[in-house]
CSV table of C-alpha atoms in Angstrom, one decimal:
chain,number,residue,atom,x,y,z
A,13,UNK,CA,-5.0,11.8,-13.6
A,14,UNK,CA,-2.2,9.8,-15.1
A,15,UNK,CA,-0.2,10.3,-11.9
A,16,UNK,CA,-3.1,8.9,-9.9
A,17,UNK,CA,-3.0,5.7,-12.0
A,18,UNK,CA,0.8,5.6,-11.9
A,19,UNK,CA,0.8,6.0,-8.1
A,20,UNK,CA,-1.8,3.2,-7.6
A,21,UNK,CA,0.3,0.9,-9.7
A,22,UNK,CA,3.6,1.9,-8.0
A,23,UNK,CA,2.1,1.1,-4.6
A,24,UNK,CA,0.8,-2.2,-5.9
A,25,UNK,CA,4.2,-3.4,-7.1
A,26,UNK,CA,6.2,-2.0,-4.2
A,27,UNK,CA,4.0,-3.9,-1.8
A,28,UNK,CA,4.9,-7.1,-3.5
A,29,UNK,CA,8.4,-6.8,-2.3
A,30,UNK,CA,8.1,-8.8,0.9
A,31,UNK,CA,10.9,-8.5,3.4
A,32,UNK,CA,11.7,-11.0,6.1
A,33,UNK,CA,10.8,-9.9,9.6
A,34,UNK,CA,12.1,-11.3,12.9
A,35,UNK,CA,9.9,-14.1,14.2
A,36,UNK,CA,9.3,-15.8,10.8
A,37,UNK,CA,6.8,-13.3,9.5
A,38,UNK,CA,7.1,-10.9,6.6
A,39,UNK,CA,6.3,-7.3,6.0
A,40,UNK,CA,6.4,-4.8,3.2
A,41,UNK,CA,6.6,-1.1,2.7
A,42,UNK,CA,3.5,0.6,1.3
A,43,UNK,CA,4.6,3.6,-0.8
A,44,UNK,CA,1.8,5.5,1.0
A,45,UNK,CA,4.2,8.2,2.3
A,46,UNK,CA,5.6,9.0,-1.2
A,47,UNK,CA,2.2,9.2,-2.8
A,48,UNK,CA,0.9,11.3,0.1
A,49,UNK,CA,3.8,13.8,-0.3
A,50,UNK,CA,3.5,14.0,-4.1
A,51,UNK,CA,-0.2,13.9,-4.7
A,52,UNK,CA,-1.5,15.3,-1.4
A,53,UNK,CA,-3.6,13.3,1.0
A,54,UNK,CA,-6.9,13.3,-0.9
A,55,UNK,CA,-5.6,12.0,-4.2
A,56,UNK,CA,-3.4,9.5,-2.2
A,57,UNK,CA,-6.5,8.2,-0.5
A,58,UNK,CA,-7.9,7.4,-4.0
A,59,UNK,CA,-4.6,5.9,-5.3
A,60,UNK,CA,-4.0,3.6,-2.3
A,61,UNK,CA,-7.6,2.5,-2.1
A,62,UNK,CA,-7.4,1.4,-5.7
A,63,UNK,CA,-4.2,-0.5,-4.9
A,64,UNK,CA,-5.8,-2.2,-1.9
A,65,UNK,CA,-9.0,-3.0,-3.9
A,66,UNK,CA,-7.1,-4.8,-6.6
A,67,UNK,CA,-5.1,-6.7,-4.0
A,68,UNK,CA,-8.2,-7.9,-2.3
A,69,UNK,CA,-10.2,-8.6,-5.4
A,70,UNK,CA,-7.8,-10.5,-7.5
A,71,UNK,CA,-5.1,-11.8,-5.2
A,72,UNK,CA,-6.8,-12.4,-1.9
A,73,UNK,CA,-4.2,-10.1,-0.2
A,74,UNK,CA,-5.6,-8.0,2.6
A,75,UNK,CA,-9.1,-9.3,1.8
A,76,UNK,CA,-12.6,-8.1,1.3
A,77,UNK,CA,-13.6,-8.0,5.0
A,78,UNK,CA,-10.5,-6.0,6.0
A,79,UNK,CA,-10.7,-3.6,3.1
A,80,UNK,CA,-12.2,-0.8,5.2
A,81,UNK,CA,-9.5,-1.1,7.9
A,82,UNK,CA,-6.7,-1.4,5.4
A,83,UNK,CA,-8.0,1.7,3.6
A,84,UNK,CA,-8.2,3.6,6.9
A,85,UNK,CA,-4.6,2.7,7.9
A,86,UNK,CA,-2.8,2.8,4.5
A,87,UNK,CA,-4.9,5.0,2.3
A,88,UNK,CA,-6.1,7.6,4.7
A,89,UNK,CA,-4.0,7.8,7.9
A,90,UNK,CA,-0.6,7.1,6.4
A,91,UNK,CA,-0.5,9.5,3.4
A,92,UNK,CA,-2.1,12.2,5.5
A,93,UNK,CA,0.4,11.8,8.3
A,94,UNK,CA,3.3,11.8,5.7
A,95,UNK,CA,1.9,14.9,4.0
A,96,UNK,CA,1.7,16.8,7.2
A,97,UNK,CA,5.1,15.8,8.4
A,98,UNK,CA,6.7,16.6,5.0
A,99,UNK,CA,5.0,20.0,5.0
A,100,UNK,CA,6.1,20.7,8.5
A,101,UNK,CA,9.7,19.9,8.0
A,102,UNK,CA,10.5,20.7,4.4
A,103,UNK,CA,12.1,24.0,5.3
A,104,UNK,CA,13.1,26.2,2.5
A,105,UNK,CA,12.7,23.4,-0.1
A,106,UNK,CA,16.4,22.7,-0.7
A,107,UNK,CA,17.2,19.2,-1.9
A,108,UNK,CA,18.7,18.3,1.4
A,109,UNK,CA,15.7,19.7,3.3
A,110,UNK,CA,13.2,17.9,1.1
A,111,UNK,CA,15.1,14.6,1.5
A,112,UNK,CA,15.2,14.9,5.3
A,113,UNK,CA,11.6,15.8,5.5
A,114,UNK,CA,10.5,13.0,3.2
A,115,UNK,CA,12.6,10.4,5.1
A,116,UNK,CA,11.1,11.5,8.4
A,117,UNK,CA,7.6,11.5,6.8
A,118,UNK,CA,8.2,8.0,5.5
A,119,UNK,CA,9.5,6.6,8.7
A,120,UNK,CA,7.0,8.1,11.1
A,121,UNK,CA,4.0,7.5,8.8
A,122,UNK,CA,4.6,3.8,8.4
A,123,UNK,CA,5.3,3.4,12.1
A,124,UNK,CA,2.1,5.3,12.8
A,125,UNK,CA,0.1,3.1,10.5
A,126,UNK,CA,1.7,-0.1,12.0
A,127,UNK,CA,0.7,1.2,15.4
A,128,UNK,CA,-2.9,1.7,14.2
A,129,UNK,CA,-3.0,-1.9,12.9
A,130,UNK,CA,-1.7,-3.1,16.3
A,131,UNK,CA,-4.3,-1.1,18.1
A,132,UNK,CA,-7.1,-2.5,15.8
A,133,UNK,CA,-5.9,-6.1,16.0
A,134,UNK,CA,-5.5,-5.9,19.7
A,135,UNK,CA,-9.0,-4.5,20.2
A,136,UNK,CA,-10.7,-7.2,18.3
A,137,UNK,CA,-10.4,-10.1,20.8
A,138,UNK,CA,-12.0,-7.7,23.4
A,139,UNK,CA,-15.0,-7.1,21.1
A,140,UNK,CA,-15.5,-10.4,19.4
A,141,UNK,CA,-15.3,-13.6,21.4
A,142,UNK,CA,-17.4,-16.6,22.4
A,143,UNK,CA,-18.9,-16.8,25.8
A,144,UNK,CA,-15.9,-18.5,27.3
A,145,UNK,CA,-13.6,-15.9,25.9
A,146,UNK,CA,-12.2,-17.7,22.9
A,147,UNK,CA,-11.5,-15.1,20.2
A,148,UNK,CA,-13.5,-15.3,17.1
A,149,UNK,CA,-11.2,-13.3,14.8
A,150,UNK,CA,-7.8,-11.8,15.6
A,151,UNK,CA,-6.7,-13.6,18.7
A,152,UNK,CA,-3.9,-11.5,20.2
A,153,UNK,CA,-4.3,-8.8,22.8
A,154,UNK,CA,-2.7,-5.3,22.7
A,155,UNK,CA,0.3,-6.6,24.8
A,156,UNK,CA,1.2,-8.9,21.9
A,157,UNK,CA,-0.3,-7.1,18.8
A,158,UNK,CA,1.3,-3.7,19.4
A,159,UNK,CA,4.9,-4.8,19.8
A,160,UNK,CA,4.4,-7.3,17.0
A,161,UNK,CA,3.4,-4.6,14.6
A,162,UNK,CA,5.5,-1.8,15.9
A,163,UNK,CA,9.0,-3.4,16.4
A,164,UNK,CA,9.5,-4.7,12.8
A,165,UNK,CA,8.3,-1.4,11.4
A,166,UNK,CA,10.5,0.6,13.7
A,167,UNK,CA,13.6,-1.4,12.8
A,168,UNK,CA,13.1,-2.5,9.2
A,169,UNK,CA,10.1,-1.3,7.3
A,170,UNK,CA,10.4,2.2,8.7
A,171,UNK,CA,14.0,2.8,7.5
A,172,UNK,CA,13.2,1.2,4.2
A,173,UNK,CA,10.1,3.4,3.6
A,174,UNK,CA,12.2,6.4,4.6
A,175,UNK,CA,14.9,5.4,2.1
A,176,UNK,CA,12.5,4.8,-0.8
A,177,UNK,CA,10.5,7.9,-0.1
A,178,UNK,CA,13.5,10.1,0.2
A,179,UNK,CA,15.3,8.7,-2.9
A,180,UNK,CA,12.3,9.1,-5.1
A,181,UNK,CA,11.7,12.6,-3.8
A,182,UNK,CA,15.3,13.4,-4.5
A,183,UNK,CA,15.0,12.0,-8.0
A,184,UNK,CA,11.9,14.0,-8.7
A,185,UNK,CA,13.6,17.1,-7.3
A,186,UNK,CA,16.4,16.7,-9.9
A,187,UNK,CA,14.5,15.2,-12.9
A,188,UNK,CA,10.9,16.2,-12.6
A,189,UNK,CA,10.7,19.2,-10.2
A,190,UNK,CA,7.2,20.1,-11.4
A,191,UNK,CA,5.8,16.8,-10.0
A,192,UNK,CA,6.7,17.9,-6.5
A,193,UNK,CA,4.1,20.6,-6.8
A,194,UNK,CA,1.3,18.4,-8.2
A,195,UNK,CA,-1.0,18.6,-5.2
A,196,UNK,CA,-0.9,22.4,-5.3
A,197,UNK,CA,-2.3,22.4,-8.8
A,198,UNK,CA,-4.9,19.9,-7.8
A,199,UNK,CA,-6.0,22.1,-4.9
A,200,UNK,CA,-6.2,25.2,-7.1
A,201,UNK,CA,-8.3,23.4,-9.7
A,202,UNK,CA,-10.4,21.7,-7.1
A,203,UNK,CA,-11.3,24.9,-5.3
A,204,UNK,CA,-14.7,26.4,-6.3
B,17,UNK,CA,0.6,8.6,-29.0
B,18,UNK,CA,1.2,12.1,-27.8
B,19,UNK,CA,3.7,11.0,-25.2
B,20,UNK,CA,7.0,12.7,-26.0
B,21,UNK,CA,10.3,10.8,-25.6
B,22,UNK,CA,11.2,13.1,-22.7
B,23,UNK,CA,7.9,12.9,-21.0
B,24,UNK,CA,8.2,12.3,-17.2
B,25,UNK,CA,5.3,9.9,-17.4
B,26,UNK,CA,7.3,7.7,-19.8
B,27,UNK,CA,10.3,7.8,-17.6
B,28,UNK,CA,8.3,6.9,-14.5
B,29,UNK,CA,6.6,4.1,-16.3
B,30,UNK,CA,10.0,2.7,-17.2
B,31,UNK,CA,10.8,2.7,-13.4
B,32,UNK,CA,7.5,0.9,-12.8
B,33,UNK,CA,8.4,-1.7,-15.4
B,34,UNK,CA,11.8,-2.3,-13.8
B,35,UNK,CA,10.0,-2.9,-10.4
B,36,UNK,CA,7.7,-5.4,-12.1
B,37,UNK,CA,10.6,-7.3,-13.5
B,38,UNK,CA,12.3,-7.4,-10.1
B,39,UNK,CA,9.1,-8.3,-8.2
B,40,UNK,CA,10.0,-12.1,-7.8
B,41,UNK,CA,12.6,-10.9,-5.3
B,42,UNK,CA,9.6,-10.5,-3.0
B,43,UNK,CA,9.3,-14.2,-2.9
B,44,UNK,CA,12.6,-14.6,-1.0
B,45,UNK,CA,10.9,-13.8,2.3
B,46,UNK,CA,9.0,-16.8,3.7
B,47,UNK,CA,5.8,-16.7,5.7
B,48,UNK,CA,2.7,-14.5,6.1
B,49,UNK,CA,2.7,-11.0,7.4
B,50,UNK,CA,1.8,-10.6,11.1
B,51,UNK,CA,-1.9,-10.7,11.5
B,52,UNK,CA,-2.5,-11.8,7.9
B,53,UNK,CA,-2.8,-15.5,8.6
B,54,UNK,CA,-5.2,-17.9,7.0
B,55,UNK,CA,-7.4,-19.6,9.6
B,56,UNK,CA,-5.4,-22.9,9.0
B,57,UNK,CA,-2.2,-21.1,9.8
B,58,UNK,CA,-3.8,-19.7,13.0
B,59,UNK,CA,-4.8,-23.1,14.0
B,60,UNK,CA,-1.2,-24.3,14.0
B,61,UNK,CA,-0.1,-21.2,15.8
B,62,UNK,CA,-2.8,-21.3,18.6
B,63,UNK,CA,-3.9,-24.9,18.8
B,64,UNK,CA,-7.6,-24.0,18.4
B,65,UNK,CA,-9.9,-23.1,15.6
B,66,UNK,CA,-10.7,-19.4,15.2
B,67,UNK,CA,-14.4,-19.8,14.3
B,68,UNK,CA,-15.4,-16.3,13.1
B,69,UNK,CA,-12.4,-16.1,10.8
B,70,UNK,CA,-13.1,-19.5,9.3
B,71,UNK,CA,-16.7,-18.7,8.6
B,72,UNK,CA,-15.8,-15.6,6.7
B,73,UNK,CA,-13.1,-17.2,4.6
B,74,UNK,CA,-15.4,-18.6,1.9
B,75,UNK,CA,-16.8,-15.1,1.3
B,76,UNK,CA,-14.6,-14.4,-1.6
B,77,UNK,CA,-12.5,-16.7,-3.8
B,78,UNK,CA,-9.7,-14.7,-5.5
B,79,UNK,CA,-8.6,-16.3,-8.7
B,80,UNK,CA,-4.9,-15.7,-8.1
B,81,UNK,CA,-4.6,-16.2,-4.4
B,82,UNK,CA,-1.2,-15.2,-2.9
B,83,UNK,CA,-0.1,-13.9,-6.3
B,84,UNK,CA,0.4,-17.4,-7.7
B,85,UNK,CA,-1.0,-18.8,-10.9
B,86,UNK,CA,-2.6,-22.2,-10.0
B,87,UNK,CA,-0.4,-25.1,-11.0
B,88,UNK,CA,2.7,-22.9,-11.6
B,89,UNK,CA,4.7,-24.2,-8.7
B,90,UNK,CA,8.2,-25.1,-9.9
B,91,UNK,CA,11.3,-23.1,-9.2
B,92,UNK,CA,11.0,-21.4,-12.5
B,93,UNK,CA,7.2,-21.1,-13.1
B,94,UNK,CA,6.5,-19.9,-9.5
B,95,UNK,CA,8.5,-16.7,-9.7
B,96,UNK,CA,7.4,-16.2,-13.3
B,97,UNK,CA,3.7,-16.5,-12.1
B,98,UNK,CA,4.5,-13.9,-9.4
B,99,UNK,CA,6.0,-11.6,-12.1
B,100,UNK,CA,2.9,-12.0,-14.3
B,101,UNK,CA,0.7,-11.3,-11.3
B,102,UNK,CA,2.7,-8.1,-10.7
B,103,UNK,CA,2.1,-7.1,-14.3
B,104,UNK,CA,-1.6,-8.0,-14.2
B,105,UNK,CA,-2.1,-6.2,-10.8
B,106,UNK,CA,-0.3,-3.1,-12.2
B,107,UNK,CA,-2.4,-3.1,-15.3
B,108,UNK,CA,-5.6,-3.4,-13.2
B,109,UNK,CA,-4.6,-0.5,-11.0
B,110,UNK,CA,-3.9,1.6,-14.0
B,111,UNK,CA,-7.2,0.6,-15.5
B,112,UNK,CA,-9.3,1.2,-12.4
B,113,UNK,CA,-7.6,4.6,-11.7
B,114,UNK,CA,-8.1,5.6,-15.4
B,115,UNK,CA,-11.8,4.8,-15.3
B,116,UNK,CA,-12.2,6.5,-11.9
B,117,UNK,CA,-10.3,9.6,-13.3
B,118,UNK,CA,-12.6,9.6,-16.4
B,119,UNK,CA,-15.7,9.4,-14.2
B,120,UNK,CA,-14.5,12.3,-12.0
B,121,UNK,CA,-13.5,14.4,-15.0
B,122,UNK,CA,-16.9,13.9,-16.6
B,123,UNK,CA,-18.7,15.0,-13.4
B,124,UNK,CA,-16.4,18.1,-13.2
B,125,UNK,CA,-17.2,19.0,-16.8
B,126,UNK,CA,-20.9,18.8,-16.1
B,127,UNK,CA,-20.5,21.1,-13.2
B,128,UNK,CA,-18.6,23.7,-15.2
B,129,UNK,CA,-20.1,24.0,-18.6
């Protein structure tokens, strides 16, 4: 359990590091890939949901009405995707193999999550608009929303998430190798 | 405390603390994340009011909106407020996760007497 708490807190802080994106907007990495890899997808779902809950409740970041969508993208889809990719590519578990697998998992999972956000934001004007077609909520169509979410994450946030994920995994491999097997313990305990 | 000096938990917490101290770096980037605009920002972008969004905005009033402590706006107090928000948010995450963990453990113990 302490690792669940630590992971939620880690994701909270790491998401406060805004990075400038082309076009005057900002983005941030999520930490979701790392937590997915270390804790496994189910514990990561809890950890990231706590992070997003605190962000919305205290700081108005993300927001109460978007909490569900945010959880789906960053707490469910992203760690699950990272976990699967990491498992698929970790090979024999050498340091190099683990780093490559976690970098790939970090990169692809944040790009995947960004794509989901683009799809969701682009869908909204189709569903919610006034009679004359004026959007009620998110105003941009897929043609704008998908590239706007995807490109910065492909170019900037993706490589950063990959770097952070791989470096922390490399650190854990050297300093706390038992932590890299945490989710296996959880699964064993959790099975009836 | 039962935490040994070499405990991985302690070492990872030290890393977390370092991140909190560095958090004001996140203020260097200007502007909202794509899709995360306030309705007033959207109005300037689009030229018209996005009604549904505006009507939902009053639903919740976070005390520390945008990780800023109200009134702390100078070059010094702004980043300091951001840092304190990082610390408070981190503490809240730890607390909620701890309470959730306790609740889950309790249930598990009931199931397996």
